[in-house]
Coordinates of C-alpha atoms in Angstrom, one line a residue:
Chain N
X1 CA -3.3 -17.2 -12.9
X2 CA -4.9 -15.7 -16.1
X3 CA -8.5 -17.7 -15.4
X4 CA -8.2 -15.8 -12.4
X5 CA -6.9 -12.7 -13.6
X6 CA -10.2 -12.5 -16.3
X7 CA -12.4 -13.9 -13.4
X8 CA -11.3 -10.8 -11.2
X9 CA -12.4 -8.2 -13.8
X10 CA -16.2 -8.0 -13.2
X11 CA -17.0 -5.2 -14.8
X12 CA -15.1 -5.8 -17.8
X13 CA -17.6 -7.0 -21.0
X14 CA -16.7 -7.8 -24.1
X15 CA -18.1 -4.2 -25.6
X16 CA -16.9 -2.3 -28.5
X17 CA -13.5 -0.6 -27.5
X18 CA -13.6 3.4 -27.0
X19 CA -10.5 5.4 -29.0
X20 CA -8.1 6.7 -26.5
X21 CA -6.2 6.7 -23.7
X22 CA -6.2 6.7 -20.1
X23 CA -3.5 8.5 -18.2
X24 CA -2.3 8.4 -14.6
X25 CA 0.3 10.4 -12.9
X26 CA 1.6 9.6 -9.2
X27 CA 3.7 11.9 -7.6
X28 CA 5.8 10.2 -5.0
X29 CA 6.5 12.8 -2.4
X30 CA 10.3 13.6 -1.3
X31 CA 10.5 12.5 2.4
X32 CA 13.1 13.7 4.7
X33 CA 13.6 10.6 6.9
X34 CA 16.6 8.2 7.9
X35 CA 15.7 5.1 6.6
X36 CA 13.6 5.7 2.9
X37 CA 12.3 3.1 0.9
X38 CA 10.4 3.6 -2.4
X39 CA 6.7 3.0 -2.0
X40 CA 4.9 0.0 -2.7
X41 CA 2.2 1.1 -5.1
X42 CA -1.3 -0.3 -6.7
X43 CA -3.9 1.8 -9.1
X44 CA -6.8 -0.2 -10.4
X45 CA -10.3 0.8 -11.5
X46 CA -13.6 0.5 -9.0
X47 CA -17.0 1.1 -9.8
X48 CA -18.6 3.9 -7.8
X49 CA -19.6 1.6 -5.2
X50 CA -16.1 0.3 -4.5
X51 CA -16.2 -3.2 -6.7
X52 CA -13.4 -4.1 -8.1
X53 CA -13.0 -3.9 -11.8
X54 CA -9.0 -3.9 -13.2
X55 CA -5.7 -3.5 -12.1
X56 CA -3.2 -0.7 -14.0
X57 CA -0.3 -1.6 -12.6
X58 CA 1.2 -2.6 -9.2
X59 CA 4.4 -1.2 -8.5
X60 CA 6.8 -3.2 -5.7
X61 CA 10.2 -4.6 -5.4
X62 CA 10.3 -7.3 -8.4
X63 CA 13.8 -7.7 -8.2
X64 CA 14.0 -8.9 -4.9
X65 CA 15.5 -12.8 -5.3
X66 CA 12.5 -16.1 -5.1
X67 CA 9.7 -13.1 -5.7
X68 CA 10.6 -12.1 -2.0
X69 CA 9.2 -8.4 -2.5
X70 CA 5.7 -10.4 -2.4
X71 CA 5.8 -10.3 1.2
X72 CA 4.9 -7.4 1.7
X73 CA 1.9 -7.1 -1.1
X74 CA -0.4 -7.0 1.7
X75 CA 0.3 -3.8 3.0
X76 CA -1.4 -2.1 0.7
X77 CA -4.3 -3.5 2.4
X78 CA -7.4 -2.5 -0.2
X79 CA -5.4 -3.8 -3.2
X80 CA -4.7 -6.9 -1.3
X81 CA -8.6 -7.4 -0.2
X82 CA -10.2 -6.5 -3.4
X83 CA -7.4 -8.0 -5.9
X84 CA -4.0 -9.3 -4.9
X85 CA -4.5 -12.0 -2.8
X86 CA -6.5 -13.6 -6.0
X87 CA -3.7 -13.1 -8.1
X88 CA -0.2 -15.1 -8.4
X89 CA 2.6 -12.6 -9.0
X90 CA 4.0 -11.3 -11.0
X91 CA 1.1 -10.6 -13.6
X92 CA 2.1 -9.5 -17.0
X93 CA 1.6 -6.3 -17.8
X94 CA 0.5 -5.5 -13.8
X95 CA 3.7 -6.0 -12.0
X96 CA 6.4 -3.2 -11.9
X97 CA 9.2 -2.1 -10.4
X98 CA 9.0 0.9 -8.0
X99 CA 8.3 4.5 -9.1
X100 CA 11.0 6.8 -8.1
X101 CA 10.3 10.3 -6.3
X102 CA 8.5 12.8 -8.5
X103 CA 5.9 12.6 -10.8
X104 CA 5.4 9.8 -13.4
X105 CA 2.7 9.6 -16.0
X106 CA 1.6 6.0 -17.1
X107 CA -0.7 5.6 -19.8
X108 CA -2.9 2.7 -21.5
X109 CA -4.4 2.3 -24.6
X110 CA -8.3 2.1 -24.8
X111 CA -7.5 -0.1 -27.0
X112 CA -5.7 -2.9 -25.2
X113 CA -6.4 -4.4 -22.0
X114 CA -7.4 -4.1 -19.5
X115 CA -9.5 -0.5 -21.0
X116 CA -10.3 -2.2 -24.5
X117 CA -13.5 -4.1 -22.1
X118 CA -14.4 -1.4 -19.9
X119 CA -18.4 -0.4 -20.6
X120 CA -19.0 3.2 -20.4
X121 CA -20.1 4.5 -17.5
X122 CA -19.0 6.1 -13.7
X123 CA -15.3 4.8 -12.5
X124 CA -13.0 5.6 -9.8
X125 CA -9.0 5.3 -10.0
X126 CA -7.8 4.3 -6.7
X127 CA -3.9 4.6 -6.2
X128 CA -2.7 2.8 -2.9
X129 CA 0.7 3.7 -1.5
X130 CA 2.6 1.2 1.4
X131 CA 5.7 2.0 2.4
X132 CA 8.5 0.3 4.5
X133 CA 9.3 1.5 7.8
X134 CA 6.7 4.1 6.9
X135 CA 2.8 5.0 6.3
X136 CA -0.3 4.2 3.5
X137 CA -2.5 5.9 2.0
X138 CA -5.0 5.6 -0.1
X139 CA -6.1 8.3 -2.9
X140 CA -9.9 7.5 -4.7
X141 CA -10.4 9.8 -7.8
X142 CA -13.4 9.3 -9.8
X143 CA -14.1 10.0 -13.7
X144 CA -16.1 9.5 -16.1
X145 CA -15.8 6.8 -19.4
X146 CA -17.8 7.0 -22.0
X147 CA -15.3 8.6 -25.0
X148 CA -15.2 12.0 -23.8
X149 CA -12.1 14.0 -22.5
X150 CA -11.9 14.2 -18.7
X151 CA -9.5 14.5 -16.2
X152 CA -9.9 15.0 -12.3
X153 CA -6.7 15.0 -9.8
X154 CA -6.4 15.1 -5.7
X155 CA -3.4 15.6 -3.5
X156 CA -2.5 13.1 -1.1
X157 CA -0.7 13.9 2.8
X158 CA 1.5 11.9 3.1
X159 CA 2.5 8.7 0.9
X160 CA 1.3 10.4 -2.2
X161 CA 1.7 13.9 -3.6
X162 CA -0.9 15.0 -6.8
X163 CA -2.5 12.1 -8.6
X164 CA -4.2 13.1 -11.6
X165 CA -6.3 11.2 -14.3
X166 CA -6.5 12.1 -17.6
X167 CA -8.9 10.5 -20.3
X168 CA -8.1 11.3 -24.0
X169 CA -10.6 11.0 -26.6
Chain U
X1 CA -5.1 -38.1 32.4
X2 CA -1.3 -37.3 31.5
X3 CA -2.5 -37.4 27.8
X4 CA -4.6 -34.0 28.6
X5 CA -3.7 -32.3 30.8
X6 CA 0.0 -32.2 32.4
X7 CA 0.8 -31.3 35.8
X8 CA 1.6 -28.0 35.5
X9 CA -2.0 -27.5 33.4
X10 CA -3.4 -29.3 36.5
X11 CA -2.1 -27.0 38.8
X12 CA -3.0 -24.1 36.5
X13 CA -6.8 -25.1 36.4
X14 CA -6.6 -26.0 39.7
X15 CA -6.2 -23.1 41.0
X16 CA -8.2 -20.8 38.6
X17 CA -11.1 -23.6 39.5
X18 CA -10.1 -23.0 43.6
X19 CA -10.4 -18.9 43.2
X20 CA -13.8 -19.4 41.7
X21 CA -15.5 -18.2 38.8
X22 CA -14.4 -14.5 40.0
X23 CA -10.7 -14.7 39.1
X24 CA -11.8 -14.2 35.5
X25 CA -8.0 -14.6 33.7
X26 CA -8.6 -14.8 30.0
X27 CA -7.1 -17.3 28.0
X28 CA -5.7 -16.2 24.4
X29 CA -3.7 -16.8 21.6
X30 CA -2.0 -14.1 19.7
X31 CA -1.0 -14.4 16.5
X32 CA 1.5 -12.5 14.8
X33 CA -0.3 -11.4 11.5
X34 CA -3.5 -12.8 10.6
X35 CA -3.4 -11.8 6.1
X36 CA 0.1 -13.1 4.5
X37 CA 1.4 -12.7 1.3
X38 CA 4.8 -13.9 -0.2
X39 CA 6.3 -16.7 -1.3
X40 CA 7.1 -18.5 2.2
X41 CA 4.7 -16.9 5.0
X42 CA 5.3 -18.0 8.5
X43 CA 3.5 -16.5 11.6
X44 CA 4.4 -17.0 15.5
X45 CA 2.1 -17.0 18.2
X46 CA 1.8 -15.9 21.8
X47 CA -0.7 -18.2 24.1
X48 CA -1.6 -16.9 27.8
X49 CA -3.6 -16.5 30.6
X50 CA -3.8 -12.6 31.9
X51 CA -6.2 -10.2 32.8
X52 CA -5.4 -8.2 30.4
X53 CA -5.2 -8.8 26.8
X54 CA -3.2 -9.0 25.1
X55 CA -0.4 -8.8 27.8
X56 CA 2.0 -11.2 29.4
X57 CA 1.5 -10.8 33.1
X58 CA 0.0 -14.4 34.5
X59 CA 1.1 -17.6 33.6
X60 CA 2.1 -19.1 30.0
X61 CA -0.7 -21.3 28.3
X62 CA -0.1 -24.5 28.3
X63 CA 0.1 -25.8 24.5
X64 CA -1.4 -29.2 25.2
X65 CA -4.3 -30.0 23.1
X66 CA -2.9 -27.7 20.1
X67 CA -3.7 -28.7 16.6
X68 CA -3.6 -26.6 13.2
X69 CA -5.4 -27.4 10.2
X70 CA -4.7 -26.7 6.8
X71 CA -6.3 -25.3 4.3
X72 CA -6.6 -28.5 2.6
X73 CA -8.0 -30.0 5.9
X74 CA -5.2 -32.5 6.3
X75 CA -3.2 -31.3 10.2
X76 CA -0.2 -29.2 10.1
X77 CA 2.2 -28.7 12.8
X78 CA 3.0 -26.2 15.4
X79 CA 6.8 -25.8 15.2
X80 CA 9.6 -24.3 17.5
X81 CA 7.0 -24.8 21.0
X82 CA 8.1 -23.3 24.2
X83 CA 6.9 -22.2 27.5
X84 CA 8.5 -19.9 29.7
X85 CA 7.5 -18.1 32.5
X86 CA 4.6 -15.8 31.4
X87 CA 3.9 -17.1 28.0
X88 CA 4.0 -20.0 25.7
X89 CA 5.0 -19.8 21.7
X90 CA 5.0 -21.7 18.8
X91 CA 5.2 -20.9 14.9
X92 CA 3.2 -22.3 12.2
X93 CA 4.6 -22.3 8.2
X94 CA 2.0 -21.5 6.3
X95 CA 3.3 -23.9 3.3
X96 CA 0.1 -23.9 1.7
X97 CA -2.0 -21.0 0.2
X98 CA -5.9 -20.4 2.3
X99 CA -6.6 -20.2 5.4
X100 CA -5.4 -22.4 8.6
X101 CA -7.4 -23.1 11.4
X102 CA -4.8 -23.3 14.7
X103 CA -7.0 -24.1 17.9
X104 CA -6.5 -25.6 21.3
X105 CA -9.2 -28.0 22.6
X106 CA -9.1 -29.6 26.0
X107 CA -11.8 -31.2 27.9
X108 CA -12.6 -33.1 31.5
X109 CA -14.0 -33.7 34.3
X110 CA -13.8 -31.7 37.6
X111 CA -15.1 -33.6 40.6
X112 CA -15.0 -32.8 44.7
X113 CA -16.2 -34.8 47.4
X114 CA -15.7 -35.1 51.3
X115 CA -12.8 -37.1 52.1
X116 CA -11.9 -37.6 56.1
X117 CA -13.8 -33.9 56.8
X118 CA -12.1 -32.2 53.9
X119 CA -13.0 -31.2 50.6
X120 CA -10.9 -33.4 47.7
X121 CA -10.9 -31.6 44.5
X122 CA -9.9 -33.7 41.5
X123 CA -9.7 -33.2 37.5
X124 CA -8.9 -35.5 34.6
X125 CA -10.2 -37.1 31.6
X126 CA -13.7 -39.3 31.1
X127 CA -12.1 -42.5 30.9
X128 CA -9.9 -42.1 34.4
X129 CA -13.2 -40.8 36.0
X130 CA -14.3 -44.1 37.4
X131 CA -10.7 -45.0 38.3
X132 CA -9.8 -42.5 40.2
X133 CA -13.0 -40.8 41.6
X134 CA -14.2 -43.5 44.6
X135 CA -17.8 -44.3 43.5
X136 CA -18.7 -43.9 46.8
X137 CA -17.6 -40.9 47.7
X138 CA -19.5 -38.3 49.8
X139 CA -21.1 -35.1 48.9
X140 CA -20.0 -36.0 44.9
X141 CA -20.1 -33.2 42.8
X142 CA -19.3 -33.4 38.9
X143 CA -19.1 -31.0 36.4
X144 CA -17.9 -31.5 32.8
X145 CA -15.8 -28.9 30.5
X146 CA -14.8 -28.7 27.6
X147 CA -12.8 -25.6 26.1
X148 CA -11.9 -24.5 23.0
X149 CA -9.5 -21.6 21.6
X150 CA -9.2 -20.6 18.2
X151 CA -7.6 -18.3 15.4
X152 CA -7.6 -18.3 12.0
X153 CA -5.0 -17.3 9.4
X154 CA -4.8 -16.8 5.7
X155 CA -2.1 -17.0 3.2
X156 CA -3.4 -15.2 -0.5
X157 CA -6.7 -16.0 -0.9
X158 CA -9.2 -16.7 1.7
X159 CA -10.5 -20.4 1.8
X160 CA -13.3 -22.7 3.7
X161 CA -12.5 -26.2 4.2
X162 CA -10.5 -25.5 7.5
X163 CA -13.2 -23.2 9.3
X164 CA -15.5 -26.7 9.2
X165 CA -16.4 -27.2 12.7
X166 CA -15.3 -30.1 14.0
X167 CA -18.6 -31.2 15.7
X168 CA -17.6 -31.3 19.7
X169 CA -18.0 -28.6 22.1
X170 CA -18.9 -24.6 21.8
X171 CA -17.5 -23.8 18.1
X172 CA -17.8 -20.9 16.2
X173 CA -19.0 -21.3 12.5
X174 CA -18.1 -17.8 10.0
X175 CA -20.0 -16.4 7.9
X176 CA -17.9 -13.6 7.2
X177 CA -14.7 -14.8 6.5
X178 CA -12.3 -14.3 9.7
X179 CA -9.3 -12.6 8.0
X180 CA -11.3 -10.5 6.3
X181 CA -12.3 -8.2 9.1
X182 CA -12.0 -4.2 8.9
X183 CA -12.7 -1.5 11.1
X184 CA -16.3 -0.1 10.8
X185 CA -17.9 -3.2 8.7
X186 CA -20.2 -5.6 10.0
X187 CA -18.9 -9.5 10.2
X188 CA -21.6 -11.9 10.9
X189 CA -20.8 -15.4 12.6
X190 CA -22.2 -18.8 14.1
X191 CA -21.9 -20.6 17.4
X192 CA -22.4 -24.1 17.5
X193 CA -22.7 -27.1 20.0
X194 CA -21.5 -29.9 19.1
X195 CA -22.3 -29.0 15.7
X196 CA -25.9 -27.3 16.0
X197 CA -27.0 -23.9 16.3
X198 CA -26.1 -22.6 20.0
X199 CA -29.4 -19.8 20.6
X200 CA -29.3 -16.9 23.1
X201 CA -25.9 -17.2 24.3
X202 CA -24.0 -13.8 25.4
X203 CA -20.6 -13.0 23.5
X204 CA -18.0 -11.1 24.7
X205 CA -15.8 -9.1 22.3
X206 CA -12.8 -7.1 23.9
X207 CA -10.6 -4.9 22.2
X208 CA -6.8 -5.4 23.0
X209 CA -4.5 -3.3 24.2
X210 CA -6.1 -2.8 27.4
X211 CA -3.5 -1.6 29.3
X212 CA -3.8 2.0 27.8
X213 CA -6.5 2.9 28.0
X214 CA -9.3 3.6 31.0
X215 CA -12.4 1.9 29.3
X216 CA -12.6 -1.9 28.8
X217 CA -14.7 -1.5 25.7
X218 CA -16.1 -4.4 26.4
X219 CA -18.9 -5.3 23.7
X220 CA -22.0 -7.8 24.8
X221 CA -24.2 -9.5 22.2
X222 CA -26.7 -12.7 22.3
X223 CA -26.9 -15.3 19.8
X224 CA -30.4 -15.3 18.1
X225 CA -32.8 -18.6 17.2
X226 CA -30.3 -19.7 14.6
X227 CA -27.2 -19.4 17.1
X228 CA -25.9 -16.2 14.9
X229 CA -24.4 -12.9 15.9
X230 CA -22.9 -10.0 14.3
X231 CA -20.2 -7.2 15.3
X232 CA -19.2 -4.0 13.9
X233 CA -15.9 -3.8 14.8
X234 CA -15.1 -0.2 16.1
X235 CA -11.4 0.3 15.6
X236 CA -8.8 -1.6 14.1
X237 CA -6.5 -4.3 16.2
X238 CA -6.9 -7.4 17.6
X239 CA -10.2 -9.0 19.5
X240 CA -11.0 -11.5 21.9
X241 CA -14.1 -13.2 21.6
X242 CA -15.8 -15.4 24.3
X243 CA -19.0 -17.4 24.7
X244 CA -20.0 -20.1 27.3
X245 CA -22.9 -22.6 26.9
X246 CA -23.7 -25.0 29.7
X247 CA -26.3 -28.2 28.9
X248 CA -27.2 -31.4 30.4
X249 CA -25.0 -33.4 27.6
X250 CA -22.6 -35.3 30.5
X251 CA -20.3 -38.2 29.2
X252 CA -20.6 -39.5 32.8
X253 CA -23.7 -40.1 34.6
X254 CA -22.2 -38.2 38.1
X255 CA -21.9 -34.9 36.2
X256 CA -24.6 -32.6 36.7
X257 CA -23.7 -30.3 33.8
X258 CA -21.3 -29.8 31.0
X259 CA -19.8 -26.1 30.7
X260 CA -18.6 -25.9 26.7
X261 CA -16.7 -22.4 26.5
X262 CA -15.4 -21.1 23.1
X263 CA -12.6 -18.1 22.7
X264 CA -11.1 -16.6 19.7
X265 CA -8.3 -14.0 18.9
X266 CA -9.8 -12.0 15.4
X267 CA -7.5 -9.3 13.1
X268 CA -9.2 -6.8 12.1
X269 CA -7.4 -4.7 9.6
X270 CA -7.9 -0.6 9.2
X271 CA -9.3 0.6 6.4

């Protein structure tokens, strides 16, 4: 699992760590419907050109019992292609429980994986939302790394409400 | 011939081989999901002969001649088998993680010959040939089959060792992975005969869910030199792909030909 986990991160290097921190919110939208589940939900890092680099965190229902909630990983169908169905879950530090309706604001440490490896350059958060008995969708935001405060945000339609990224220097 | 083909199969051929090349019923197997995750993955499939795909409106598929293939290569088992009246299913648990290979192989002769000033139609295996077919009979005509249906599914990670052809017959050979198909991308396979590159053969890829809609959206592309082809696959959903390659290559020396056909059921996934 961690061979692969490291293997996964291409553009990961071992480079000197920028100071800061890298912060995500994901607004989970209030949906008036019958049967409501809480999202499944991935946000990982791509290079411009859509390659894979490190997963923030995947939110989905660890709780269920004998890791059931897995079964329904691939939904999120460009997580699943381009990560999780290299990975064995749960992964430290990757797996989480659902995010509740509203807005909630995650944040990493430049200095701790997986940001303390990623080279400066051109990046794109994508979030990916799946939800039972419901829809997907897929936000892309890109921003820039190299040290310098940034931030750049998008409204999603229907799964997700404003995702925002915020880099502190 | 009880070991390939049962009665009901014989009747079944029999009368699509009676209506003549014209009744053109497709043969399919439709899987349930094609790109698993979780910790105990099982799939069930649909197999039938329609006109439309993917639809249950003909007769069941017969599930002689079924095999699945493990990622590990060893064989795995079709569980829960059943015909009824308009389809066949079975389910496979995918107990290991990679891809499985499930696929339905069958393969015989079809002879007819004058008999008493009527036409006797017969079809069974290569060793009953000489049994059963008088060697003396009149206005002999032989042809050789041998068919093949395929899909492919993949718990976690995508793997290789079960998409191996296995050497006989019309085969395809990926080169993109076959569960790892989306809408608007390019996926480039293989044919093979008997192993070897199968040149300038027509494929025929057909969207499902015929049924609504007015256009067949039927796409038509040859095999080059190397026996390779590519698709872009339009929209999402699930594909039926067909080939047919006739050669000289008899296992008896009556047959003039041997007619190797290939069909496959593909996923492929939105973006």
């Amino acid at each position: 699992m961690r061979t692969l986990l490291s293997l996964s991160m291409t553009g990961l290097a071992v480079t000197p760590a920028l100071a800061g921190e890298l912060a995500v919110t994901v607004e989970i939208p209030k949906l008036e419907v019958a049967e409501y589940h809480r999202p499944y939900v991935a946000a990982w890092i791509e290079t411009p050109d859509q390659q894979f680099v490190a997963n923030l965190t995947v939110r989905y229902d660890v709780k269920m019992r004998d890791n059931e909630g897995t079964k329904w990983l691939k939904d999120m169908r460009q997580w699943w292609r381009r990560s999780g169905r290299d990975l064995t879950m749960p992964v430290d530090g990757v797996s989480a429980p659902t995010l509740p309706v509203g807005e909630s604001r995650l944040t990493w440490d430049s200095a701790k994986a997986p940001l303390n490896g990623l080279k400066p350059g051109s990046y794109a958060l994508v979030v990916e939302a799946a939800r039972e008995v419901g829809g997907r969708e897929l936000i892309r935001l890109p921003f820039d790394w190299n040290g310098k405060p940034t931030k750049a945000e998008a409204k999603g339609e229907t799964e997700l409400g404003r995702i925002a990224v915020e880099v502190k220097g | 011939m009880k070991s390939l083909l049962t009665r009901a199969t014989l009747a079944l051929t029999l009368a699509i081989f009676i209506a003549g090349p014209a009744a053109a019923h497709r043969q399919w197997m439709l899987p349930s999901a094609t790109v698993l995750s979780g910790q105990d993955p099982w799939i069930t499939v649909d197999a039938a002969v329609s006109n439309d795909l993917f639809y249950f409106e003909h007769v069941p598929l017969r599930l002689d001649g079924l095999t699945v293939t493990n990622p590990d290569g060893t064989p795995g088992t079709a569980e829960n088998q059943a015909t009824g009246k308009y389809r066949s299913t079975f389910d496979v648990h995918l107990t290991q993680p990679g891809t499985y290979k499930v696929a339905m192989a069958s393969g015989g002769i079809m002879a007819s010959w004058e008999e008493n000033g009527q036409r006797k139609r017969w079809r069974g295996t290569v060793e009953n040939f000489a049994k059963e077919v008088p060697a003396t009979a009149q206005g002999l005509q032989v042809t050789e089959n041998a068919r093949r249906l395929e899909f492919f599914a993949t718990a976690g990670k995508p793997t290789e060792t079960a998409l191996k052809p296995t050497g006989t017959g019309l085969e395809l050979a990926p080169v993109t992975h076959p569960n790892d198909l989306f809408a608007g991308e390019k996926a480039s396979f293989k044919l093979v005969l008997d192993g070897k590159p199968a040149p300038d053969l027509e494929v025929t890829i057909i969207p499902g869910g015929i049924r609504y809609r007015n256009d067949l959206g039927e796409m038509k592309v040859k095999t080059d030199k190397d026996g390779a082809f590519t698709v872009t696959w339009p929209t999402p959903g699930m594909y039926w792909l067909s080939a047919q390659a006739e050669d000289k290559k008899t296992s008896v020396p009556q047959a003039t030909k041997r007619s190797a056909s290939y069909i496959a059921t593909f996923e492929v996934l939105a973006q």
